[in-house]
Amino acid sequence: MVRFFNKSIGVLGGSFDPAHKGHLIISKIALKKIKLNKVLWVVTEQNPFKGKTFYSLPQRIAKAKKLTKNTKKIQVIHFEKAIRSSRSINAINYLIYKKKLKNIYFIIGSDNLIKLHKWKSWKKIVKLTKLIVFSRRGYDKKSKKSKVAKYLKNNIIFIKNKPILISSTKLRNRDQVKR
């Protein structure tokens, strides 16, 4: 991984099961609106809140890289072997303390903001990063009243984006029918 030192870096983590244009759209919006130098797609082997993935890790990484190949400011990475964890806090600590990144923006959807308080070390995540929350249809109002939103008061960057109708769940369901 390249060292970015004083650059503004977005971190979009997840299982990317599979990666899709919605991930690409929000990454490009974050690059432009927040003026990020790069967005890292941190592909995790297993989301601690979800069941087994549909696609293998190599398939998910390959699909993510194929999707981002024409966008130089998006980099797909997987470093769970180095950090021995799929937890966001461990990935953030790795980026800060091992890779010396300083200006990290943690990118999530409004659906995840609602349950962020259930994540391991969520208070440390929001202390070490700036939180960017993208709109997800049906979740925005509830997310603004969430435990984390109340805790951070106005220290969240809410991005009002057009609805993204594609989702990994829809793609997996479509692909299951094909098998």
Short mmCIF file of C-alpha atoms in Angstrom, two decimals:
data_model
loop_
_atom_site.label_atom_id
_atom_site.label_comp_id
_atom_site.label_asym_id
_atom_site.label_seq_id
_atom_site.Cartn_x
_atom_site.Cartn_y
_atom_site.Cartn_z
CA MET A 1 0.00 0.00 0.00
CA VAL A 2 1.23 3.50 -0.82
CA ARG A 3 1.83 5.89 2.06
CA PHE A 4 -0.41 8.95 2.00
CA PHE A 5 0.86 10.88 5.06
CA ASN A 6 -1.11 14.15 5.18
CA LYS A 7 -3.68 13.25 2.55
CA SER A 8 -7.42 12.95 3.17
CA ILE A 9 -8.34 9.30 2.82
CA GLY A 10 -11.80 7.78 2.75
CA VAL A 11 -12.31 4.28 4.11
CA LEU A 12 -15.23 2.24 2.83
CA GLY A 13 -15.15 -1.16 4.47
CA GLY A 14 -17.27 -4.22 4.02
CA SER A 15 -17.58 -7.68 2.62
CA PHE A 16 -18.35 -6.31 -0.88
CA ASP A 17 -20.40 -9.44 -1.54
CA PRO A 18 -20.34 -8.40 -4.38
CA ALA A 19 -18.98 -4.91 -5.05
CA HIS A 20 -21.33 -2.89 -7.26
CA LYS A 21 -21.87 0.47 -8.92
CA GLY A 22 -23.49 1.85 -5.77
CA HIS A 23 -20.14 1.49 -3.95
CA LEU A 24 -18.46 3.21 -6.88
CA ILE A 25 -21.00 6.07 -6.94
CA ILE A 26 -20.67 6.91 -3.24
CA SER A 27 -16.87 6.68 -3.47
CA LYS A 28 -16.82 9.15 -6.37
CA ILE A 29 -19.20 11.50 -4.53
CA ALA A 30 -16.96 11.38 -1.44
CA LEU A 31 -13.87 12.07 -3.55
CA LYS A 32 -15.53 15.12 -5.09
CA LYS A 33 -17.61 16.59 -2.23
CA ILE A 34 -15.13 16.00 0.59
CA LYS A 35 -12.12 16.50 -1.70
CA LEU A 36 -10.57 13.21 -0.64
CA ASN A 37 -7.26 12.22 -2.20
CA LYS A 38 -8.19 8.54 -2.22
CA VAL A 39 -10.87 6.10 -1.11
CA LEU A 40 -9.76 2.71 0.19
CA TRP A 41 -12.17 -0.16 -0.26
CA VAL A 42 -11.23 -2.38 2.67
CA VAL A 43 -12.57 -5.82 1.77
CA THR A 44 -13.21 -7.97 4.81
CA GLU A 45 -13.28 -11.73 4.76
CA GLN A 46 -16.34 -11.94 7.01
CA ASN A 47 -18.64 -9.26 8.36
CA PRO A 48 -19.11 -10.01 12.08
CA PHE A 49 -22.84 -9.18 11.80
CA LYS A 50 -23.61 -11.30 8.73
CA GLY A 51 -23.62 -14.94 7.76
CA LYS A 52 -21.26 -16.67 5.35
CA THR A 53 -20.48 -14.75 2.18
CA PHE A 54 -21.93 -15.84 -1.15
CA TYR A 55 -18.74 -15.18 -3.12
CA SER A 56 -15.24 -16.22 -2.07
CA LEU A 57 -12.77 -13.60 -0.89
CA PRO A 58 -10.67 -13.81 -4.11
CA GLN A 59 -13.85 -13.42 -6.20
CA ARG A 60 -14.95 -10.38 -4.19
CA ILE A 61 -11.53 -8.72 -4.41
CA ALA A 62 -11.32 -9.43 -8.17
CA LYS A 63 -14.80 -8.00 -8.79
CA ALA A 64 -14.00 -4.88 -6.73
CA LYS A 65 -10.73 -4.34 -8.60
CA LYS A 66 -12.44 -4.81 -11.96
CA LEU A 67 -15.11 -2.29 -11.00
CA THR A 68 -12.54 0.32 -9.88
CA LYS A 69 -9.86 -0.25 -12.53
CA ASN A 70 -10.62 3.05 -14.31
CA THR A 71 -10.76 5.10 -11.11
CA LYS A 72 -7.20 5.70 -9.92
CA LYS A 73 -8.35 7.36 -6.69
CA ILE A 74 -10.06 4.19 -5.46
CA GLN A 75 -7.84 1.41 -4.16
CA VAL A 76 -9.07 -2.06 -3.21
CA ILE A 77 -7.20 -3.56 -0.27
CA HIS A 78 -7.43 -6.57 2.02
CA PHE A 79 -5.15 -6.74 5.03
CA GLU A 80 -6.91 -8.93 7.57
CA LYS A 81 -3.91 -11.26 7.76
CA ALA A 82 -1.80 -8.31 8.90
CA ILE A 83 -4.32 -7.16 11.51
CA ARG A 84 -5.81 -10.59 12.33
CA SER A 85 -9.31 -9.13 12.50
CA SER A 86 -12.32 -8.13 10.43
CA ARG A 87 -13.26 -5.33 12.84
CA SER A 88 -13.32 -1.75 11.57
CA ILE A 89 -11.51 -0.41 14.61
CA ASN A 90 -8.56 -2.71 13.96
CA ALA A 91 -8.40 -1.65 10.30
CA ILE A 92 -8.47 2.02 11.32
CA ASN A 93 -5.77 1.48 13.95
CA TYR A 94 -3.64 -0.29 11.34
CA LEU A 95 -4.02 2.60 8.90
CA ILE A 96 -3.18 5.18 11.57
CA TYR A 97 -0.38 3.47 13.46
CA LYS A 98 1.25 1.25 10.81
CA LYS A 99 0.58 3.23 7.64
CA LYS A 100 0.77 6.64 9.34
CA LEU A 101 -2.49 7.97 7.88
CA LYS A 102 -3.78 11.01 9.71
CA ASN A 103 -6.88 12.37 8.01
CA ILE A 104 -9.30 9.44 7.71
CA TYR A 105 -12.94 9.73 6.71
CA PHE A 106 -15.02 6.67 7.60
CA ILE A 107 -17.74 6.14 4.99
CA ILE A 108 -20.99 4.35 5.87
CA GLY A 109 -24.64 4.34 4.82
CA SER A 110 -27.43 5.73 7.00
CA ASP A 111 -28.56 2.13 7.59
CA ASN A 112 -25.24 1.41 9.31
CA LEU A 113 -25.34 4.60 11.39
CA ILE A 114 -28.47 3.25 13.10
CA LYS A 115 -26.57 0.23 14.43
CA LEU A 116 -23.04 1.67 14.64
CA HIS A 117 -23.30 1.78 18.45
CA LYS A 118 -23.26 -2.06 18.37
CA TRP A 119 -19.86 -2.15 16.64
CA LYS A 120 -16.72 -2.97 18.61
CA SER A 121 -15.10 0.24 19.92
CA TRP A 122 -17.51 2.50 18.03
CA LYS A 123 -16.61 5.53 20.18
CA LYS A 124 -12.96 5.08 19.26
CA ILE A 125 -13.87 4.76 15.55
CA VAL A 126 -15.70 8.10 15.58
CA LYS A 127 -12.91 9.69 17.64
CA LEU A 128 -10.16 8.59 15.24
CA THR A 129 -12.04 9.37 12.01
CA LYS A 130 -14.47 11.85 10.52
CA LEU A 131 -17.77 10.14 9.83
CA ILE A 132 -19.40 10.46 6.39
CA VAL A 133 -22.93 9.07 6.16
CA PHE A 134 -24.58 8.48 2.80
CA SER A 135 -28.32 8.45 2.34
CA ARG A 136 -30.05 5.06 2.09
CA ARG A 137 -33.74 5.04 1.24
CA GLY A 138 -35.87 4.43 4.33
CA TYR A 139 -33.07 4.95 6.90
CA ASP A 140 -32.19 8.66 6.91
CA LYS A 141 -34.67 9.97 9.52
CA LYS A 142 -33.98 7.14 11.95
CA SER A 143 -30.20 7.48 11.47
CA LYS A 144 -30.29 11.17 12.45
CA LYS A 145 -31.95 10.16 15.73
CA SER A 146 -29.55 7.26 16.38
CA LYS A 147 -27.43 6.84 19.48
CA VAL A 148 -24.25 7.71 17.54
CA ALA A 149 -25.79 10.79 15.90
CA LYS A 150 -26.85 12.06 19.34
CA TYR A 151 -23.39 11.28 20.75
CA LEU A 152 -21.61 13.16 17.94
CA LYS A 153 -24.16 15.99 17.82
CA ASN A 154 -23.25 17.83 14.59
CA ASN A 155 -19.91 16.14 13.93
CA ILE A 156 -21.21 13.93 11.13
CA ILE A 157 -21.05 14.77 7.44
CA PHE A 158 -24.40 13.71 5.99
CA ILE A 159 -24.39 13.35 2.20
CA LYS A 160 -27.78 13.63 0.53
CA ASN A 161 -27.33 11.52 -2.58
CA LYS A 162 -29.81 10.25 -5.13
CA PRO A 163 -31.25 6.87 -4.16
CA ILE A 164 -29.01 3.97 -5.11
CA LEU A 165 -31.31 1.17 -6.11
CA ILE A 166 -28.67 -1.53 -6.52
CA SER A 167 -27.50 -3.54 -3.52
CA SER A 168 -25.26 -6.53 -2.85
CA THR A 169 -28.31 -8.41 -1.55
CA LYS A 170 -30.20 -7.89 -4.84
CA LEU A 171 -27.16 -9.01 -6.83
CA ARG A 172 -26.65 -12.13 -4.70
CA ASN A 173 -30.33 -13.04 -5.04
CA ARG A 174 -30.11 -12.62 -8.82
CA ASP A 175 -26.93 -14.71 -8.98
CA GLN A 176 -28.44 -17.47 -6.78
CA VAL A 177 -31.25 -17.87 -9.31
CA LYS A 178 -28.65 -18.26 -12.10
CA ARG A 179 -26.86 -21.15 -10.34
#
